[in-house]
Tab-separated table of C-alpha atoms in Angstrom:
chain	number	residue	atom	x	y	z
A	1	UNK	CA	118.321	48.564	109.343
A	2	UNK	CA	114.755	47.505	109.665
A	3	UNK	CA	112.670	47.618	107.066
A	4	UNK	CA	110.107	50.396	109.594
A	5	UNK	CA	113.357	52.149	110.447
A	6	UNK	CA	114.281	52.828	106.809
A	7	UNK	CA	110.586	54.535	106.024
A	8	UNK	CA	110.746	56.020	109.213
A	9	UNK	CA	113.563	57.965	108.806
A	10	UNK	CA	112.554	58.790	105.008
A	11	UNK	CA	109.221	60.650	105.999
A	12	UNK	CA	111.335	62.335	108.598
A	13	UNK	CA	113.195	63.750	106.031
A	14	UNK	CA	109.614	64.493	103.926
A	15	UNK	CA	108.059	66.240	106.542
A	16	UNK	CA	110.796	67.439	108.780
A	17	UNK	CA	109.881	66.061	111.839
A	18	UNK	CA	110.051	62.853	114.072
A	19	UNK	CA	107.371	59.632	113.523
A	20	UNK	CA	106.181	59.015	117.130
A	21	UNK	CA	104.073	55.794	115.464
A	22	UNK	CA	102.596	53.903	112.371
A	23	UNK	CA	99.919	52.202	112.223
A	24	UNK	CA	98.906	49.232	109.652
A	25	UNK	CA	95.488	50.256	108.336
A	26	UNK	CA	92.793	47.764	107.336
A	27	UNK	CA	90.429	47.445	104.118
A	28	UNK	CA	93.508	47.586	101.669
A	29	UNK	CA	94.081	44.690	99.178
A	30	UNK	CA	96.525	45.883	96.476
A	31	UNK	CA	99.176	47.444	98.748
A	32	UNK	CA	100.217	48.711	102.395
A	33	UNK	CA	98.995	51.269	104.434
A	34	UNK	CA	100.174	53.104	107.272
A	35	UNK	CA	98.454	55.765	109.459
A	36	UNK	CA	101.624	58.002	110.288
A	37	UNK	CA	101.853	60.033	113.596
A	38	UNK	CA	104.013	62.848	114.101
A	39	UNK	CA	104.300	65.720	116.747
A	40	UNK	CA	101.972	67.867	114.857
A	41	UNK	CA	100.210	66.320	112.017
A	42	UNK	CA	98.616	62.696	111.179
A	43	UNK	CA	99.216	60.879	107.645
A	44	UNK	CA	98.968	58.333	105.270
A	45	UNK	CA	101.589	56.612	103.817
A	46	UNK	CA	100.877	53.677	100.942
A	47	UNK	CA	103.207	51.344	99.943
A	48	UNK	CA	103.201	49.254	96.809
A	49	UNK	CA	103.915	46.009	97.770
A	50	UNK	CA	102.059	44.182	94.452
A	51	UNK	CA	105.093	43.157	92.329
A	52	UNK	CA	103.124	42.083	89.359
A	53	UNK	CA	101.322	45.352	89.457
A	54	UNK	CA	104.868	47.122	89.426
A	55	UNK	CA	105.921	45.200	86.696
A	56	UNK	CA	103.291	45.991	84.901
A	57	UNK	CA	103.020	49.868	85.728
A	58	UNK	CA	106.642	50.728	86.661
A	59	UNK	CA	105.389	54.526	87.039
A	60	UNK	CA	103.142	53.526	88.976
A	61	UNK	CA	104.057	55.786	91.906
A	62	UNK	CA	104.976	58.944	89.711
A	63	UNK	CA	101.183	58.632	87.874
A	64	UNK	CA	99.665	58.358	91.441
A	65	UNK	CA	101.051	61.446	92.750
A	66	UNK	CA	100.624	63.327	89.369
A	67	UNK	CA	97.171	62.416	89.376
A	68	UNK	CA	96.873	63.650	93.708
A	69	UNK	CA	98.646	67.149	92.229
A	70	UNK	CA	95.894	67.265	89.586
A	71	UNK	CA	92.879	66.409	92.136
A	72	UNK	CA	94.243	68.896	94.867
A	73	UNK	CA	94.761	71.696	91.896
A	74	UNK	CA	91.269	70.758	90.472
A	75	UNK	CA	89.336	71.854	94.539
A	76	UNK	CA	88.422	68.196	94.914
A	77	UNK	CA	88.403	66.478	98.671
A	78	UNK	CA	91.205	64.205	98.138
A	79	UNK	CA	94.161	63.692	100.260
A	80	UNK	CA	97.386	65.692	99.182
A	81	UNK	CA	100.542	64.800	97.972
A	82	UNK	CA	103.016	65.367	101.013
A	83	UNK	CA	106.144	63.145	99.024
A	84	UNK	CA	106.603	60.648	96.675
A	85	UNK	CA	109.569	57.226	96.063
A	86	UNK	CA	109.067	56.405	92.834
A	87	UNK	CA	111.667	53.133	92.867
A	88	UNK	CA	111.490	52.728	96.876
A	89	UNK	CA	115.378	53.185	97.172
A	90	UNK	CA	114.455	55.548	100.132
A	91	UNK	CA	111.576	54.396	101.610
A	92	UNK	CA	111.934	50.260	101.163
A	93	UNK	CA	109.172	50.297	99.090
A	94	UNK	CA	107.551	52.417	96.355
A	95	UNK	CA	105.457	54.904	98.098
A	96	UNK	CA	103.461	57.781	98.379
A	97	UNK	CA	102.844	60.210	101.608
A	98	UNK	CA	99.249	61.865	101.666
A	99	UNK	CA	97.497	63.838	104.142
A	100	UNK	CA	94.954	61.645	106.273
A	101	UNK	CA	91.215	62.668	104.882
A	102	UNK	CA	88.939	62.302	107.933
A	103	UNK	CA	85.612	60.025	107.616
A	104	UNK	CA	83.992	56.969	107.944
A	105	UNK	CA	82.160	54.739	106.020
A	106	UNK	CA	78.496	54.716	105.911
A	107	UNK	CA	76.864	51.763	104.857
A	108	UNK	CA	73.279	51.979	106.548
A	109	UNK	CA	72.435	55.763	106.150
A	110	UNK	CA	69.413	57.219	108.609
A	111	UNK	CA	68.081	59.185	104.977
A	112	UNK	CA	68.629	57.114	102.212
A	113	UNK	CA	67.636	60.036	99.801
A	114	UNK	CA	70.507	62.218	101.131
A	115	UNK	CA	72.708	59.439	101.046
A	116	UNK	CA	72.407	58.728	97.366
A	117	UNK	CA	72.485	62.701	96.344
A	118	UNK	CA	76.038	63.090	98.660
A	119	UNK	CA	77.255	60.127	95.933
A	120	UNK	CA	76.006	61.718	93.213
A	121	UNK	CA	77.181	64.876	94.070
A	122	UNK	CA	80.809	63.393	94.377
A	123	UNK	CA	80.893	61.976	91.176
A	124	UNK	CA	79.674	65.129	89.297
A	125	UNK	CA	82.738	67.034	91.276
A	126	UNK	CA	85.196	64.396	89.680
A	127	UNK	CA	83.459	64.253	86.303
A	128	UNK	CA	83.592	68.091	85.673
A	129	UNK	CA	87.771	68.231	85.893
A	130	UNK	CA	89.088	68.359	82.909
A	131	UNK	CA	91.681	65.857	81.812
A	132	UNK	CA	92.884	66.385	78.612
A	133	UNK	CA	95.986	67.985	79.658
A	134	UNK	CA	96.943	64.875	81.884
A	135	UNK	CA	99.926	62.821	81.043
A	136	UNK	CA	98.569	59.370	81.658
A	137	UNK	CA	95.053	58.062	79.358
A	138	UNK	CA	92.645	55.578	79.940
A	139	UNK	CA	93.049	51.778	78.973
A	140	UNK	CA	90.024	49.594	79.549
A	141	UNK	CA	90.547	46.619	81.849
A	142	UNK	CA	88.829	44.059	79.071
A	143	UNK	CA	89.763	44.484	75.444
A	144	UNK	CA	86.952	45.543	73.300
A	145	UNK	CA	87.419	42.149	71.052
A	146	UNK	CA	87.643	39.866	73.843
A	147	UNK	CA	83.903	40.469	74.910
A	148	UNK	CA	81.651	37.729	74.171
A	149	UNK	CA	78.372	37.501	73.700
A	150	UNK	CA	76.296	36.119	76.418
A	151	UNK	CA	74.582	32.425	74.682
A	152	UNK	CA	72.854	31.894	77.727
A	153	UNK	CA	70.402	35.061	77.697
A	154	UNK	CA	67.372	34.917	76.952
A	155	UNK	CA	67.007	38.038	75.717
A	156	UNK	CA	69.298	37.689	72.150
A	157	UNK	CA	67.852	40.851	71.191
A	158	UNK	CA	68.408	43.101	73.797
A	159	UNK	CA	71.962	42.097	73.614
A	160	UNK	CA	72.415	42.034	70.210
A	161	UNK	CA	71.408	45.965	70.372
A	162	UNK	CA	73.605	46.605	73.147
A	163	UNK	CA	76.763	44.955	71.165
A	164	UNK	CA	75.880	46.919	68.049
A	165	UNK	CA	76.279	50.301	70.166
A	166	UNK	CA	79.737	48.943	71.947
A	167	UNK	CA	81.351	48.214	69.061
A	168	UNK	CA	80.204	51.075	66.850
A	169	UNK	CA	81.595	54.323	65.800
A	170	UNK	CA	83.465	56.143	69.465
A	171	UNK	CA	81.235	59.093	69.843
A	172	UNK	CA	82.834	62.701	70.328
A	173	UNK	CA	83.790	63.102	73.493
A	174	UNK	CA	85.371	64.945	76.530
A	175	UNK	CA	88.422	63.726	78.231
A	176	UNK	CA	87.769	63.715	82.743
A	177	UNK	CA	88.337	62.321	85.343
A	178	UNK	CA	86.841	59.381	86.663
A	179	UNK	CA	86.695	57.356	89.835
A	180	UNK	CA	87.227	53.463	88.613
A	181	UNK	CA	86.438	52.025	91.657
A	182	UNK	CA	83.417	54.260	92.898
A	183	UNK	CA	80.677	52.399	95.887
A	184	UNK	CA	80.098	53.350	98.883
A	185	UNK	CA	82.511	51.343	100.708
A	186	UNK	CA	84.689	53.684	98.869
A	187	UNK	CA	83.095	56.904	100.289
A	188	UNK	CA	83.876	58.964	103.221
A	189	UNK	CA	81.606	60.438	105.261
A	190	UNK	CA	81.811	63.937	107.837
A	191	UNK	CA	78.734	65.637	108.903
A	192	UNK	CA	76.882	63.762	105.967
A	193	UNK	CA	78.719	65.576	103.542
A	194	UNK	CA	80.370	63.254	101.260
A	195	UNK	CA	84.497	63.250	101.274
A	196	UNK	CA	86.097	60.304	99.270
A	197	UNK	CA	89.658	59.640	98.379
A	198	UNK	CA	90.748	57.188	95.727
A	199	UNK	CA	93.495	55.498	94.638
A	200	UNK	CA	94.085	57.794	91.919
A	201	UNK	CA	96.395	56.070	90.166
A	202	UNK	CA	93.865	54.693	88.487
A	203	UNK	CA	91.365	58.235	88.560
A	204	UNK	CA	92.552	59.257	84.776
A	205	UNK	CA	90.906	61.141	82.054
A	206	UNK	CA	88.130	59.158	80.131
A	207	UNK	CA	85.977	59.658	77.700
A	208	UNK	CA	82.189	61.666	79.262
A	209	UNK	CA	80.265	60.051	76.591
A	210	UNK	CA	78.463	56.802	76.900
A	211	UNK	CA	81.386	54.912	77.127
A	212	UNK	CA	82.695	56.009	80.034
A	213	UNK	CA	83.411	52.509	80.802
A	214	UNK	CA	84.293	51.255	84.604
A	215	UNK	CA	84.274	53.805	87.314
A	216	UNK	CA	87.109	52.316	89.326
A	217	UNK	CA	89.118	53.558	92.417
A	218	UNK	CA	90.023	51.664	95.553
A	219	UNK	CA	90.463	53.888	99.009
A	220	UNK	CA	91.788	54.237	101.609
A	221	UNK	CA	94.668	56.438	102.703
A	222	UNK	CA	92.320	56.852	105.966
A	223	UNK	CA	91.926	55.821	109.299
């Protein structure tokens, strides 16, 4: 069997009815995706493809669609969870099958003002869930002792502040979500209203204080 054939049947079986067509869709770099057509309703489906990723986050695919369940429970715009293969025994791959979130991109905005306020708004939506209830925390991508200071600024003090307050004394905090990956080629756009959708396997709780740290998420489970 085919490698198409195998996934094919397997969101048959998700969604109950036939695939008419898949198409590869562009703009992903850590994994496969697939707009999914079927006699009445258009999808995503992502497929993890990275196997050092995989080795190093084996539940990967379970904390992705735990973290979809939380968004869609929490009222925000992200695609839902339609089905999940944790190990990829069904599907060929470990994957997830979302609903398609309609949008575009929008790079070169006619009011920059309203542009800016639709990105804002989005992040305030994700920043107000709460998170401390959610299995998975959050892990910085650079260890706090493996930052060095910069010897070529010119501005030693400036620096030398800024260090003081990152390694301090953790403030008091509350645990949310965040968007790790959050620009605007990340952003999608309907009737300049702001929709995004993340890869929210890496949208977990993080501290709201002033170490909230990278706001990363990587798209696109769109057309």
């Amino acid at each position: 069997m085919r490698p198409i054939e195998k996934v094919e049947i397997w969101v048959q079986q998700e969604v109950g009815s036939a695939v008419h067509w898949m198409k590869r869709l562009p703009g992903s770099t850590s994994s496969l995706l697939y707009e999914v057509k079927t006699e009445d309703s258009e999808m995503v489906l992502r497929q993890f493809d990275n196997e050092e990723w995989l080795l190093e986050e084996p539940d990967l695919v379970k904390h992705e669609a735990a973290s979809l369940r939380k968004a869609s429970y929490s009222g925000l715009p992200t695609p839902a969870l339609i089905g999940s293969d944790e190990t990829g025994k069904l599907s060929g791959l470990p994957s997830i099958l979302m609903t398609k979130v309609e949008g575009k991109v929008e790079l070169l905005p006619d009011d920059f003002n309203q542009w800016t306020d639709g990105l804002a708004k989005a992040l305030v939506q994700i920043h107000q869930v709460k998170a401390n209830d959610f299995t998975w925390k959050y892990a910085p991508y650079t260890k706090r002792a493996d930052v060095k200071f910069p010897e070529w600024t010119k501005k030693r003090d400036v620096w030398q502040a800024a260090f003081e307050r990152f390694h301090g004394t953790e403030p008091e905090f509350l645990e949310t979500f965040i968007h790790r990956d959050f620009h605007p080629a990340n952003v999608l756009w309907t009737n300049k209203e702001s929709q995004w959708d993340c890869r929210l396997a890496e949208c977990m709780p993080r501290s709201s204080g002033y170490r909230r740290g990278s706001l990363s998420c990587e798209p696109r489970a769109v057309a």
